[in-house]
PDB file of C-alpha atoms and ligand atoms in Angstrom:
ATOM      1  CA  MET A 145      17.851 -98.466 -40.115  1.00 90.00           C
ATOM      2  CA  THR A 146      18.912 -94.883 -39.626  1.00 94.00           C
ATOM      3  CA  ILE A 147      16.627 -92.289 -41.209  1.00 95.00           C
ATOM      4  CA  GLU A 148      17.577 -88.873 -42.565  1.00 96.00           C
ATOM      5  CA  TYR A 149      14.805 -86.486 -43.593  1.00 97.00           C
ATOM      6  CA  ILE A 150      14.504 -82.880 -44.733  1.00 96.00           C
ATOM      7  CA  ASN A 151      11.495 -80.938 -45.981  1.00 95.00           C
ATOM      8  CA  GLY A 152       9.412 -83.868 -47.156  1.00 95.00           C
ATOM      9  CA  LYS A 153      12.298 -85.903 -48.554  1.00 96.00           C
ATOM     10  CA  TYR A 154      14.004 -88.994 -47.152  1.00 97.00           C
ATOM     11  CA  LEU A 155      17.708 -89.131 -47.953  1.00 95.00           C
ATOM     12  CA  SER A 156      20.124 -91.933 -48.346  1.00 86.00           C
ATOM     13  CA  SER A 157      22.724 -91.791 -45.606  1.00 77.00           C
ATOM     14  CA  GLY A 158      25.125 -88.861 -45.964  1.00 79.00           C
ATOM     15  CA  GLU A 159      23.385 -87.452 -49.077  1.00 88.00           C
ATOM     16  CA  ALA A 160      23.905 -83.685 -49.452  1.00 84.00           C
ATOM     17  CA  ALA A 161      20.683 -81.845 -48.809  1.00 90.00           C
ATOM     18  CA  VAL A 162      21.060 -78.477 -47.071  1.00 92.00           C
ATOM     19  CA  PRO A 163      21.728 -75.445 -49.287  1.00 93.00           C
ATOM     20  CA  LEU A 164      24.478 -73.139 -48.029  1.00 95.00           C
ATOM     21  CA  GLU A 165      21.959 -70.389 -47.428  1.00 96.00           C
ATOM     22  CA  GLU A 166      19.932 -72.328 -44.930  1.00 97.00           C
ATOM     23  CA  ARG A 167      19.456 -70.247 -41.812  1.00 98.00           C
ATOM     24  CA  GLY A 168      20.093 -73.113 -39.438  1.00 97.00           C
ATOM     25  CA  HIS A 169      23.404 -73.668 -41.179  1.00 95.00           C
ATOM     26  CA  GLN A 170      24.427 -70.004 -41.353  1.00 97.00           C
ATOM     27  CA  PHE A 171      22.926 -68.527 -38.179  1.00 98.00           C
ATOM     28  CA  GLY A 172      21.822 -71.400 -35.984  1.00 98.00           C
ATOM     29  CA  ASP A 173      18.427 -69.726 -36.493  1.00 98.00           C
ATOM     30  CA  GLY A 174      16.211 -72.518 -35.276  1.00 98.00           C
ATOM     31  CA  VAL A 175      15.111 -74.848 -32.516  1.00 98.00           C
ATOM     32  CA  TYR A 176      15.205 -78.584 -31.946  1.00 98.00           C
ATOM     33  CA  GLU A 177      14.065 -81.557 -29.903  1.00 98.00           C
ATOM     34  CA  VAL A 178      15.502 -84.952 -29.024  1.00 98.00           C
ATOM     35  CA  ILE A 179      12.907 -87.618 -28.297  1.00 98.00           C
ATOM     36  CA  ARG A 180      13.524 -91.128 -27.056  1.00 98.00           C
ATOM     37  CA  TYR A 181      11.392 -94.017 -28.246  1.00 98.00           C
ATOM     38  CA  TYR A 182      11.228 -96.963 -25.869  1.00 97.00           C
ATOM     39  CA  ASN A 183       9.765-100.157 -27.226  1.00 95.00           C
ATOM     40  CA  GLY A 184       7.992 -98.372 -30.083  1.00 96.00           C
ATOM     41  CA  HIS A 185       6.567 -95.600 -27.940  1.00 97.00           C
ATOM     42  CA  GLY A 186       7.663 -91.953 -27.980  1.00 98.00           C
ATOM     43  CA  PHE A 187       8.376 -91.228 -24.307  1.00 98.00           C
ATOM     44  CA  MET A 188       6.598 -87.989 -23.317  1.00 98.00           C
ATOM     45  CA  LEU A 189       6.161 -87.184 -27.003  1.00 98.00           C
ATOM     46  CA  GLU A 190       3.364 -84.675 -26.347  1.00 98.00           C
ATOM     47  CA  GLU A 191       5.554 -82.790 -23.849  1.00 98.00           C
ATOM     48  CA  HIS A 192       8.418 -82.660 -26.355  1.00 98.00           C
ATOM     49  CA  LEU A 193       6.043 -81.353 -29.030  1.00 98.00           C
ATOM     50  CA  GLU A 194       4.694 -78.697 -26.680  1.00 98.00           C
ATOM     51  CA  ARG A 195       8.219 -77.569 -25.812  1.00 98.00           C
ATOM     52  CA  LEU A 196       9.103 -77.406 -29.521  1.00 98.00           C
ATOM     53  CA  GLU A 197       6.026 -75.313 -30.202  1.00 98.00           C
ATOM     54  CA  LYS A 198       6.974 -72.972 -27.368  1.00 98.00           C
ATOM     55  CA  SER A 199      10.638 -72.716 -28.471  1.00 98.00           C
ATOM     56  CA  ALA A 200       9.594 -71.999 -32.073  1.00 98.00           C
ATOM     57  CA  GLY A 201       7.000 -69.444 -30.939  1.00 98.00           C
ATOM     58  CA  GLU A 202       9.527 -67.620 -28.755  1.00 98.00           C
ATOM     59  CA  ILE A 203      11.819 -67.064 -31.753  1.00 98.00           C
ATOM     60  CA  ARG A 204       8.827 -66.301 -33.983  1.00 98.00           C
ATOM     61  CA  ILE A 205       8.976 -69.318 -36.278  1.00 98.00           C
ATOM     62  CA  ASP A 206       5.534 -70.431 -37.423  1.00 95.00           C
ATOM     63  CA  LEU A 207       5.400 -74.194 -37.571  1.00 93.00           C
ATOM     64  CA  ASP A 208       4.001 -74.968 -40.985  1.00 84.00           C
ATOM     65  CA  GLY A 209       1.004 -77.232 -40.344  1.00 91.00           C
ATOM     66  CA  GLY A 210       1.495 -76.805 -36.612  1.00 93.00           C
ATOM     67  CA  ILE A 211       2.681 -79.326 -34.101  1.00 96.00           C
ATOM     68  CA  GLY A 212       0.270 -81.928 -35.563  1.00 97.00           C
ATOM     69  CA  ARG A 213       2.279 -81.961 -38.796  1.00 97.00           C
ATOM     70  CA  ILE A 214       5.543 -82.346 -36.850  1.00 98.00           C
ATOM     71  CA  LYS A 215       4.075 -85.292 -34.985  1.00 98.00           C
ATOM     72  CA  GLU A 216       3.118 -86.944 -38.291  1.00 98.00           C
ATOM     73  CA  ILE A 217       6.661 -86.455 -39.610  1.00 98.00           C
ATOM     74  CA  ILE A 218       8.144 -88.021 -36.484  1.00 98.00           C
ATOM     75  CA  GLU A 219       5.773 -90.964 -36.454  1.00 98.00           C
ATOM     76  CA  GLU A 220       6.312 -91.658 -40.151  1.00 98.00           C
ATOM     77  CA  GLY A 221      10.101 -91.436 -39.740  1.00 98.00           C
ATOM     78  CA  VAL A 222      10.129 -93.816 -36.805  1.00 98.00           C
ATOM     79  CA  GLU A 223       7.918 -96.254 -38.652  1.00 98.00           C
ATOM     80  CA  LYS A 224      10.169 -96.161 -41.723  1.00 97.00           C
ATOM     81  CA  SER A 225      13.223 -96.754 -39.528  1.00 97.00           C
ATOM     82  CA  GLY A 226      11.731 -99.978 -38.206  1.00 97.00           C
ATOM     83  CA  LEU A 227      13.400 -99.107 -34.890  1.00 98.00           C
ATOM     84  CA  LYS A 228      11.615 -99.691 -31.606  1.00 97.00           C
ATOM     85  CA  ASP A 229      14.268 -98.070 -29.411  1.00 97.00           C
ATOM     86  CA  CYS A 230      15.597 -94.950 -31.039  1.00 98.00           C
ATOM     87  CA  TYR A 231      16.442 -91.284 -30.771  1.00 98.00           C
ATOM     88  CA  VAL A 232      14.572 -88.805 -32.924  1.00 98.00           C
ATOM     89  CA  TYR A 233      16.457 -85.579 -33.527  1.00 98.00           C
ATOM     90  CA  LEU A 234      14.145 -82.989 -35.071  1.00 98.00           C
ATOM     91  CA  GLN A 235      15.019 -79.413 -35.924  1.00 98.00           C
ATOM     92  CA  VAL A 236      13.056 -76.527 -37.329  1.00 98.00           C
ATOM     93  CA  THR A 237      14.850 -73.513 -38.798  1.00 98.00           C
ATOM     94  CA  ARG A 238      13.651 -70.246 -40.294  1.00 98.00           C
ATOM     95  CA  GLY A 239      14.289 -71.737 -43.736  1.00 97.00           C
ATOM     96  CA  ILE A 240      16.305 -71.099 -46.861  1.00 97.00           C
ATOM     97  CA  ALA A 241      16.885 -67.491 -47.984  1.00 97.00           C
ATOM     98  CA  PRO A 242      19.722 -65.166 -49.080  1.00 97.00           C
ATOM     99  CA  ARG A 243      21.874 -64.434 -46.038  1.00 97.00           C
ATOM    100  CA  ASN A 244      20.510 -61.474 -44.097  1.00 97.00           C
ATOM    101  CA  HIS A 245      20.006 -61.109 -40.367  1.00 98.00           C
ATOM    102  CA  LEU A 246      16.418 -59.940 -40.894  1.00 98.00           C
ATOM    103  CA  PHE A 247      13.672 -62.546 -41.114  1.00 98.00           C
ATOM    104  CA  PRO A 248      13.057 -63.548 -44.742  1.00 97.00           C
ATOM    105  CA  LYS A 249       9.556 -62.890 -46.051  1.00 94.00           C
ATOM    106  CA  GLU A 250       7.452 -65.783 -47.315  1.00 90.00           C
ATOM    107  CA  THR A 251      10.090 -68.393 -46.541  1.00 95.00           C
ATOM    108  CA  LYS A 252       8.822 -71.640 -45.134  1.00 95.00           C
ATOM    109  CA  PRO A 253      10.638 -73.136 -42.152  1.00 97.00           C
ATOM    110  CA  SER A 254      12.890 -76.119 -42.831  1.00 97.00           C
ATOM    111  CA  VAL A 255      12.121 -79.289 -40.911  1.00 97.00           C
ATOM    112  CA  SER A 256      14.813 -81.924 -40.720  1.00 97.00           C
ATOM    113  CA  MET A 257      15.101 -85.108 -38.724  1.00 98.00           C
ATOM    114  CA  THR A 258      17.291 -88.091 -38.036  1.00 97.00           C
ATOM    115  CA  VAL A 259      16.130 -91.321 -36.438  1.00 97.00           C
ATOM    116  CA  LYS A 260      18.916 -93.453 -34.990  1.00 97.00           C
ATOM    117  CA  PRO A 261      19.135 -96.538 -32.827  1.00 97.00           C
ATOM    118  CA  ALA A 262      19.211 -95.731 -29.115  1.00 96.00           C
ATOM    119  CA  SER A 263      22.362 -96.761 -27.356  1.00 89.00           C
ATOM    120  CA  ALA A 264      21.861 -97.906 -23.798  1.00 79.00           C
ATOM    121  CA  LEU A 265      24.063 -96.139 -21.270  1.00 84.00           C
ATOM    122  CA  THR A 266      27.078 -98.243 -20.433  1.00 90.00           C
ATOM    123  CA  ARG A 267      26.807-100.370 -17.319  1.00 90.00           C
ATOM    124  CA  ASP A 268      29.906 -98.676 -15.997  1.00 93.00           C
ATOM    125  CA  MET A 269      28.288 -95.225 -16.209  1.00 94.00           C
ATOM    126  CA  VAL A 270      25.157 -96.317 -14.411  1.00 93.00           C
ATOM    127  CA  GLU A 271      26.851 -98.516 -11.806  1.00 95.00           C
ATOM    128  CA  ASN A 272      29.809 -96.273 -11.011  1.00 97.00           C
ATOM    129  CA  GLY A 273      28.472 -92.870 -12.004  1.00 98.00           C
ATOM    130  CA  VAL A 274      30.244 -90.263 -14.076  1.00 98.00           C
ATOM    131  CA  ALA A 275      32.720 -87.494 -13.389  1.00 98.00           C
ATOM    132  CA  ALA A 276      31.797 -83.838 -13.833  1.00 98.00           C
ATOM    133  CA  VAL A 277      33.555 -80.508 -13.726  1.00 98.00           C
ATOM    134  CA  THR A 278      32.083 -77.178 -12.739  1.00 98.00           C
ATOM    135  CA  HIS A 279      32.146 -74.479 -15.390  1.00 98.00           C
ATOM    136  CA  ALA A 280      30.946 -70.887 -15.681  1.00 98.00           C
ATOM    137  CA  ASP A 281      27.544 -70.623 -17.365  1.00 98.00           C
ATOM    138  CA  GLU A 282      28.394 -68.381 -20.292  1.00 98.00           C
ATOM    139  CA  ARG A 283      25.142 -68.789 -22.217  1.00 98.00           C
ATOM    140  CA  TRP A 284      22.540 -66.210 -23.198  1.00 98.00           C
ATOM    141  CA  ALA A 285      19.550 -65.006 -21.204  1.00 98.00           C
ATOM    142  CA  ASN A 286      16.938 -67.322 -22.775  1.00 98.00           C
ATOM    143  CA  CYS A 287      18.103 -70.853 -22.063  1.00 98.00           C
ATOM    144  CA  TYR A 288      14.481 -72.049 -21.741  1.00 98.00           C
ATOM    145  CA  ILE A 289      14.377 -71.970 -25.547  1.00 98.00           C
ATOM    146  CA  LYS A 290      15.843 -75.157 -27.048  1.00 98.00           C
ATOM    147  CA  SER A 291      17.830 -73.198 -29.575  1.00 98.00           C
ATOM    148  CA  LEU A 292      20.331 -74.561 -32.085  1.00 98.00           C
ATOM    149  CA  ASN A 293      22.904 -72.109 -30.725  1.00 97.00           C
ATOM    150  CA  LEU A 294      24.899 -74.421 -28.485  1.00 98.00           C
ATOM    151  CA  LEU A 295      28.371 -72.934 -28.692  1.00 98.00           C
ATOM    152  CA  PRO A 296      28.841 -72.269 -24.948  1.00 98.00           C
ATOM    153  CA  ASN A 297      27.424 -75.719 -24.177  1.00 98.00           C
ATOM    154  CA  ILE A 298      29.791 -77.345 -26.658  1.00 98.00           C
ATOM    155  CA  LEU A 299      32.811 -75.506 -25.279  1.00 98.00           C
ATOM    156  CA  ALA A 300      31.905 -76.417 -21.691  1.00 98.00           C
ATOM    157  CA  LYS A 301      31.357 -80.083 -22.532  1.00 98.00           C
ATOM    158  CA  GLN A 302      34.586 -80.236 -24.520  1.00 98.00           C
ATOM    159  CA  THR A 303      36.465 -78.784 -21.537  1.00 98.00           C
ATOM    160  CA  ALA A 304      34.884 -81.469 -19.353  1.00 98.00           C
ATOM    161  CA  SER A 305      35.872 -84.178 -21.788  1.00 98.00           C
ATOM    162  CA  GLU A 306      39.457 -82.949 -22.001  1.00 98.00           C
ATOM    163  CA  LYS A 307      39.609 -83.297 -18.224  1.00 98.00           C
ATOM    164  CA  GLY A 308      38.376 -86.891 -18.531  1.00 98.00           C
ATOM    165  CA  CYS A 309      34.845 -85.992 -17.440  1.00 98.00           C
ATOM    166  CA  TYR A 310      31.416 -86.674 -18.901  1.00 98.00           C
ATOM    167  CA  GLU A 311      29.599 -83.457 -18.112  1.00 98.00           C
ATOM    168  CA  ALA A 312      30.126 -79.804 -17.187  1.00 98.00           C
ATOM    169  CA  ILE A 313      27.850 -78.510 -14.437  1.00 99.00           C
ATOM    170  CA  LEU A 314      27.237 -74.821 -15.093  1.00 98.00           C
ATOM    171  CA  HIS A 315      27.036 -72.049 -12.540  1.00 98.00           C
ATOM    172  CA  LYS A 316      26.572 -68.294 -12.378  1.00 98.00           C
ATOM    173  CA  ASP A 317      28.912 -66.886  -9.741  1.00 98.00           C
ATOM    174  CA  GLY A 318      28.736 -70.125  -7.785  1.00 98.00           C
ATOM    175  CA  ARG A 319      24.968 -70.698  -8.186  1.00 98.00           C
ATOM    176  CA  VAL A 320      24.257 -73.880 -10.187  1.00 98.00           C
ATOM    177  CA  THR A 321      21.936 -73.509 -13.167  1.00 98.00           C
ATOM    178  CA  GLU A 322      22.054 -76.842 -15.016  1.00 98.00           C
ATOM    179  CA  ALA A 323      24.639 -78.831 -16.975  1.00 98.00           C
ATOM    180  CA  SER A 324      25.855 -78.429 -20.560  1.00 98.00           C
ATOM    181  CA  SER A 325      23.369 -80.971 -21.925  1.00 98.00           C
ATOM    182  CA  SER A 326      21.366 -82.063 -18.895  1.00 98.00           C
ATOM    183  CA  ASN A 327      19.598 -80.805 -15.764  1.00 98.00           C
ATOM    184  CA  ALA A 328      21.435 -81.016 -12.443  1.00 98.00           C
ATOM    185  CA  PHE A 329      20.175 -82.363  -9.101  1.00 99.00           C
ATOM    186  CA  ILE A 330      21.474 -82.853  -5.605  1.00 98.00           C
ATOM    187  CA  VAL A 331      20.139 -85.018  -2.806  1.00 98.00           C
ATOM    188  CA  LYS A 332      20.293 -83.704   0.745  1.00 98.00           C
ATOM    189  CA  ASP A 333      18.674 -85.472   3.699  1.00 97.00           C
ATOM    190  CA  ASP A 334      16.522 -87.603   1.365  1.00 97.00           C
ATOM    191  CA  THR A 335      15.202 -84.558  -0.501  1.00 98.00           C
ATOM    192  CA  ILE A 336      15.896 -84.125  -4.206  1.00 98.00           C
ATOM    193  CA  ILE A 337      16.756 -80.531  -5.020  1.00 98.00           C
ATOM    194  CA  THR A 338      16.940 -78.984  -8.478  1.00 98.00           C
ATOM    195  CA  THR A 339      17.099 -75.453  -9.862  1.00 98.00           C
ATOM    196  CA  PRO A 340      13.636 -73.894 -10.293  1.00 98.00           C
ATOM    197  CA  LEU A 341      12.372 -73.334 -13.827  1.00 98.00           C
ATOM    198  CA  SER A 342      13.145 -69.894 -15.217  1.00 98.00           C
ATOM    199  CA  ARG A 343      14.623 -68.377 -18.350  1.00 98.00           C
ATOM    200  CA  GLU A 344      18.018 -69.577 -17.098  1.00 98.00           C
ATOM    201  CA  ILE A 345      17.488 -73.295 -17.720  1.00 98.00           C
ATOM    202  CA  LEU A 346      15.920 -75.663 -20.185  1.00 98.00           C
ATOM    203  CA  PRO A 347      12.710 -77.179 -18.789  1.00 98.00           C
ATOM    204  CA  GLY A 348      13.936 -80.748 -19.230  1.00 98.00           C
ATOM    205  CA  ILE A 349      11.353 -83.341 -20.125  1.00 98.00           C
ATOM    206  CA  THR A 350      13.250 -85.933 -18.091  1.00 98.00           C
ATOM    207  CA  ARG A 351      13.256 -83.448 -15.192  1.00 98.00           C
ATOM    208  CA  ALA A 352       9.461 -83.178 -15.508  1.00 98.00           C
ATOM    209  CA  ALA A 353       9.099 -86.969 -15.650  1.00 98.00           C
ATOM    210  CA  LEU A 354      11.293 -87.325 -12.588  1.00 98.00           C
ATOM    211  CA  LYS A 355       9.293 -84.765 -10.668  1.00 98.00           C
ATOM    212  CA  ASP A 356       6.152 -86.717 -11.423  1.00 98.00           C
ATOM    213  CA  VAL A 357       7.826 -89.995 -10.452  1.00 97.00           C
ATOM    214  CA  CYS A 358       8.824 -88.442  -7.105  1.00 98.00           C
ATOM    215  CA  ASP A 359       5.343 -87.023  -6.476  1.00 98.00           C
ATOM    216  CA  THR A 360       3.831 -90.448  -7.112  1.00 97.00           C
ATOM    217  CA  ALA A 361       6.354 -92.223  -4.896  1.00 98.00           C
ATOM    218  CA  GLY A 362       6.153 -89.632  -2.103  1.00 98.00           C
ATOM    219  CA  ILE A 363       9.785 -88.554  -2.501  1.00 98.00           C
ATOM    220  CA  ARG A 364      10.437 -84.921  -1.538  1.00 98.00           C
ATOM    221  CA  PHE A 365      11.295 -82.872  -4.617  1.00 98.00           C
ATOM    222  CA  ASP A 366      12.276 -79.268  -3.983  1.00 98.00           C
ATOM    223  CA  GLU A 367      12.790 -76.706  -6.715  1.00 98.00           C
ATOM    224  CA  GLN A 368      15.268 -74.322  -5.181  1.00 98.00           C
ATOM    225  CA  HIS A 369      18.646 -72.857  -5.981  1.00 98.00           C
ATOM    226  CA  PHE A 370      21.834 -74.456  -4.708  1.00 98.00           C
ATOM    227  CA  THR A 371      25.472 -73.472  -4.922  1.00 98.00           C
ATOM    228  CA  VAL A 372      28.526 -75.291  -6.197  1.00 98.00           C
ATOM    229  CA  ARG A 373      29.633 -75.513  -2.575  1.00 98.00           C
ATOM    230  CA  GLU A 374      26.344 -77.092  -1.495  1.00 98.00           C
ATOM    231  CA  MET A 375      26.550 -79.482  -4.417  1.00 98.00           C
ATOM    232  CA  LYS A 376      30.015 -80.588  -3.417  1.00 98.00           C
ATOM    233  CA  GLN A 377      28.778 -81.246   0.130  1.00 98.00           C
ATOM    234  CA  ALA A 378      25.561 -82.975  -0.974  1.00 98.00           C
ATOM    235  CA  ASP A 379      24.753 -86.600  -0.179  1.00 98.00           C
ATOM    236  CA  GLU A 380      24.279 -87.377  -3.870  1.00 98.00           C
ATOM    237  CA  VAL A 381      24.442 -85.609  -7.221  1.00 98.00           C
ATOM    238  CA  PHE A 382      22.865 -86.690 -10.503  1.00 98.00           C
ATOM    239  CA  ILE A 383      21.949 -85.349 -13.914  1.00 98.00           C
ATOM    240  CA  THR A 384      19.008 -86.059 -16.197  1.00 98.00           C
ATOM    241  CA  SER A 385      18.373 -85.876 -19.928  1.00 98.00           C
ATOM    242  CA  THR A 386      16.585 -87.753 -22.671  1.00 98.00           C
ATOM    243  CA  THR A 387      19.785 -89.546 -23.653  1.00 97.00           C
ATOM    244  CA  SER A 388      21.387 -89.868 -20.194  1.00 96.00           C
ATOM    245  CA  GLU A 389      18.137 -90.691 -18.321  1.00 97.00           C
ATOM    246  CA  VAL A 390      19.131 -90.428 -14.645  1.00 97.00           C
ATOM    247  CA  LEU A 391      22.886 -90.592 -14.276  1.00 98.00           C
ATOM    248  CA  PRO A 392      24.795 -90.497 -10.982  1.00 98.00           C
ATOM    249  CA  VAL A 393      27.624 -87.974 -10.729  1.00 98.00           C
ATOM    250  CA  THR A 394      30.238 -89.426  -8.408  1.00 98.00           C
ATOM    251  CA  THR A 395      33.126 -86.989  -8.715  1.00 98.00           C
ATOM    252  CA  ILE A 396      33.136 -83.221  -9.199  1.00 98.00           C
ATOM    253  CA  ASP A 397      36.297 -81.313 -10.067  1.00 98.00           C
ATOM    254  CA  GLY A 398      38.260 -84.432  -9.166  1.00 98.00           C
ATOM    255  CA  ASP A 399      36.770 -84.855  -5.669  1.00 98.00           C
ATOM    256  CA  PRO A 400      34.359 -87.667  -4.780  1.00 98.00           C
ATOM    257  CA  VAL A 401      30.748 -86.863  -3.925  1.00 98.00           C
ATOM    258  CA  LYS A 402      30.427 -88.469  -0.444  1.00 98.00           C
ATOM    259  CA  ASP A 403      32.023 -91.919  -0.819  1.00 97.00           C
ATOM    260  CA  GLY A 404      32.307 -91.585  -4.604  1.00 98.00           C
ATOM    261  CA  LYS A 405      29.605 -94.188  -5.317  1.00 98.00           C
ATOM    262  CA  PRO A 406      26.086 -93.702  -6.718  1.00 98.00           C
ATOM    263  CA  GLY A 407      23.718 -93.017  -3.820  1.00 98.00           C
ATOM    264  CA  ASN A 408      20.597 -94.940  -2.875  1.00 98.00           C
ATOM    265  CA  MET A 409      18.168 -92.158  -3.775  1.00 98.00           C
ATOM    266  CA  THR A 410      19.686 -91.825  -7.255  1.00 98.00           C
ATOM    267  CA  LYS A 411      19.428 -95.586  -7.746  1.00 97.00           C
ATOM    268  CA  LEU A 412      15.821 -95.568  -6.559  1.00 98.00           C
ATOM    269  CA  VAL A 413      14.656 -92.751  -8.828  1.00 98.00           C
ATOM    270  CA  LEU A 414      16.546 -94.245 -11.782  1.00 97.00           C
ATOM    271  CA  GLU A 415      14.683 -97.505 -11.235  1.00 97.00           C
ATOM    272  CA  LEU A 416      11.331 -95.714 -10.936  1.00 97.00           C
ATOM    273  CA  PHE A 417      12.108 -93.622 -14.010  1.00 97.00           C
ATOM    274  CA  GLN A 418      13.061 -96.668 -16.076  1.00 95.00           C
ATOM    275  CA  ALA A 419       9.890 -98.453 -15.027  1.00 96.00           C
ATOM    276  CA  ARG A 420       7.923 -95.462 -16.286  1.00 96.00           C
ATOM    277  CA  THR A 421       9.658 -95.483 -19.684  1.00 95.00           C
ATOM    278  CA  GLN A 422       8.540 -99.076 -20.161  1.00 90.00           C
ATOM    279  CA  ASN A 423       4.970 -98.514 -19.033  1.00 78.00           C
ATOM    280  CA  ARG A 424       4.000 -95.676 -21.361  1.00 62.00           C
TER     281      ARG A 424
HETATM  282  C1  PLP B 315      21.073 -77.544 -21.605  1.00 54.40           C
HETATM  283  C2  PLP B 315      20.186 -78.731 -21.399  1.00 54.40           C
HETATM  284  N1  PLP B 315      19.526 -78.857 -20.245  1.00 54.40           N
HETATM  285  C3  PLP B 315      18.737 -79.915 -19.985  1.00 54.40           C
HETATM  286  C4  PLP B 315      18.564 -80.924 -20.932  1.00 54.40           C
HETATM  287  C5  PLP B 315      17.674 -82.092 -20.613  1.00 54.40           C
HETATM  288  O1  PLP B 315      16.467 -81.998 -21.312  1.00 54.40           O
HETATM  289  P1  PLP B 315      15.592 -83.280 -21.665  1.00 54.40           P
HETATM  290  O2  PLP B 315      15.378 -84.012 -20.386  1.00 54.40           O
HETATM  291  O3  PLP B 315      14.349 -82.713 -22.220  1.00 54.40           O
HETATM  292  O4  PLP B 315      16.375 -84.079 -22.651  1.00 54.40           O
HETATM  293  C6  PLP B 315      19.210 -80.824 -22.167  1.00 54.40           C
HETATM  294  C7  PLP B 315      19.023 -81.867 -23.165  1.00 54.40           C
HETATM  295  O5  PLP B 315      19.598 -81.868 -24.204  1.00 54.40           O
HETATM  296  C8  PLP B 315      20.041 -79.705 -22.403  1.00 54.40           C
HETATM  297  O6  PLP B 315      20.686 -79.568 -23.581  1.00 54.40           O
END
């Protein structure tokens, strides 16, 4: 069953729980993680916890009880859900206090979580790939922090959806950063290329897993910048995220990528990635 949790309390579905003066609610003053459980196992759970700790630290939220306490909350929630394949959404905010931009004193962070059944990607998406649009990256300077402030991401993805597309691939003056809710990759001459880590992109956990998969399999994986133009001329394009795994992108701005079908390298790394999710 689906689980809803906040600050030590499990809720019945839809039960009101967040006071109006909760800083996540009023300011988006917090950070979050999305973790996928495969067959009862939190895939790259430690890496997600480390990223949460880093995100929280960067915005100066002290995790009450540290990352160990967060792990206990997640594991208890998943156990209560009885779900073996699920998504854990966990967010930490600066807590509940009278509205004021300044940090409240002596306010404990709020920790909330949902655990929901994982939905497999549709066969159509995996077999035929998805459509994407390109969109200006209008986000702030610290996109390596997994912040609750997702307004530019939401607007970009909504624009994509209104054009019948699944994802918006973001760029700064023609240089690709990542996508609205995933990391972006191209394949050129059998080499996988993705934007190097910096403050401009989220260090995706799926990206890290894929890099490791490629290292193990001897597939060339280059972290270097590429342009929208290079992407449109690439052999293959794909995106990665916890919920999308490895997803081929077969049209961009209405034009097919190569022959408009998922490429062999994308299929190969998807297979290798999926094998890894089952083996850990
Ligand atoms: C902006 C952005 N980039 C990349 C990702 C992929 O990260 P991960 O693989 O850790 O899910 C996400 C996931 O939500 C995201 O929102």
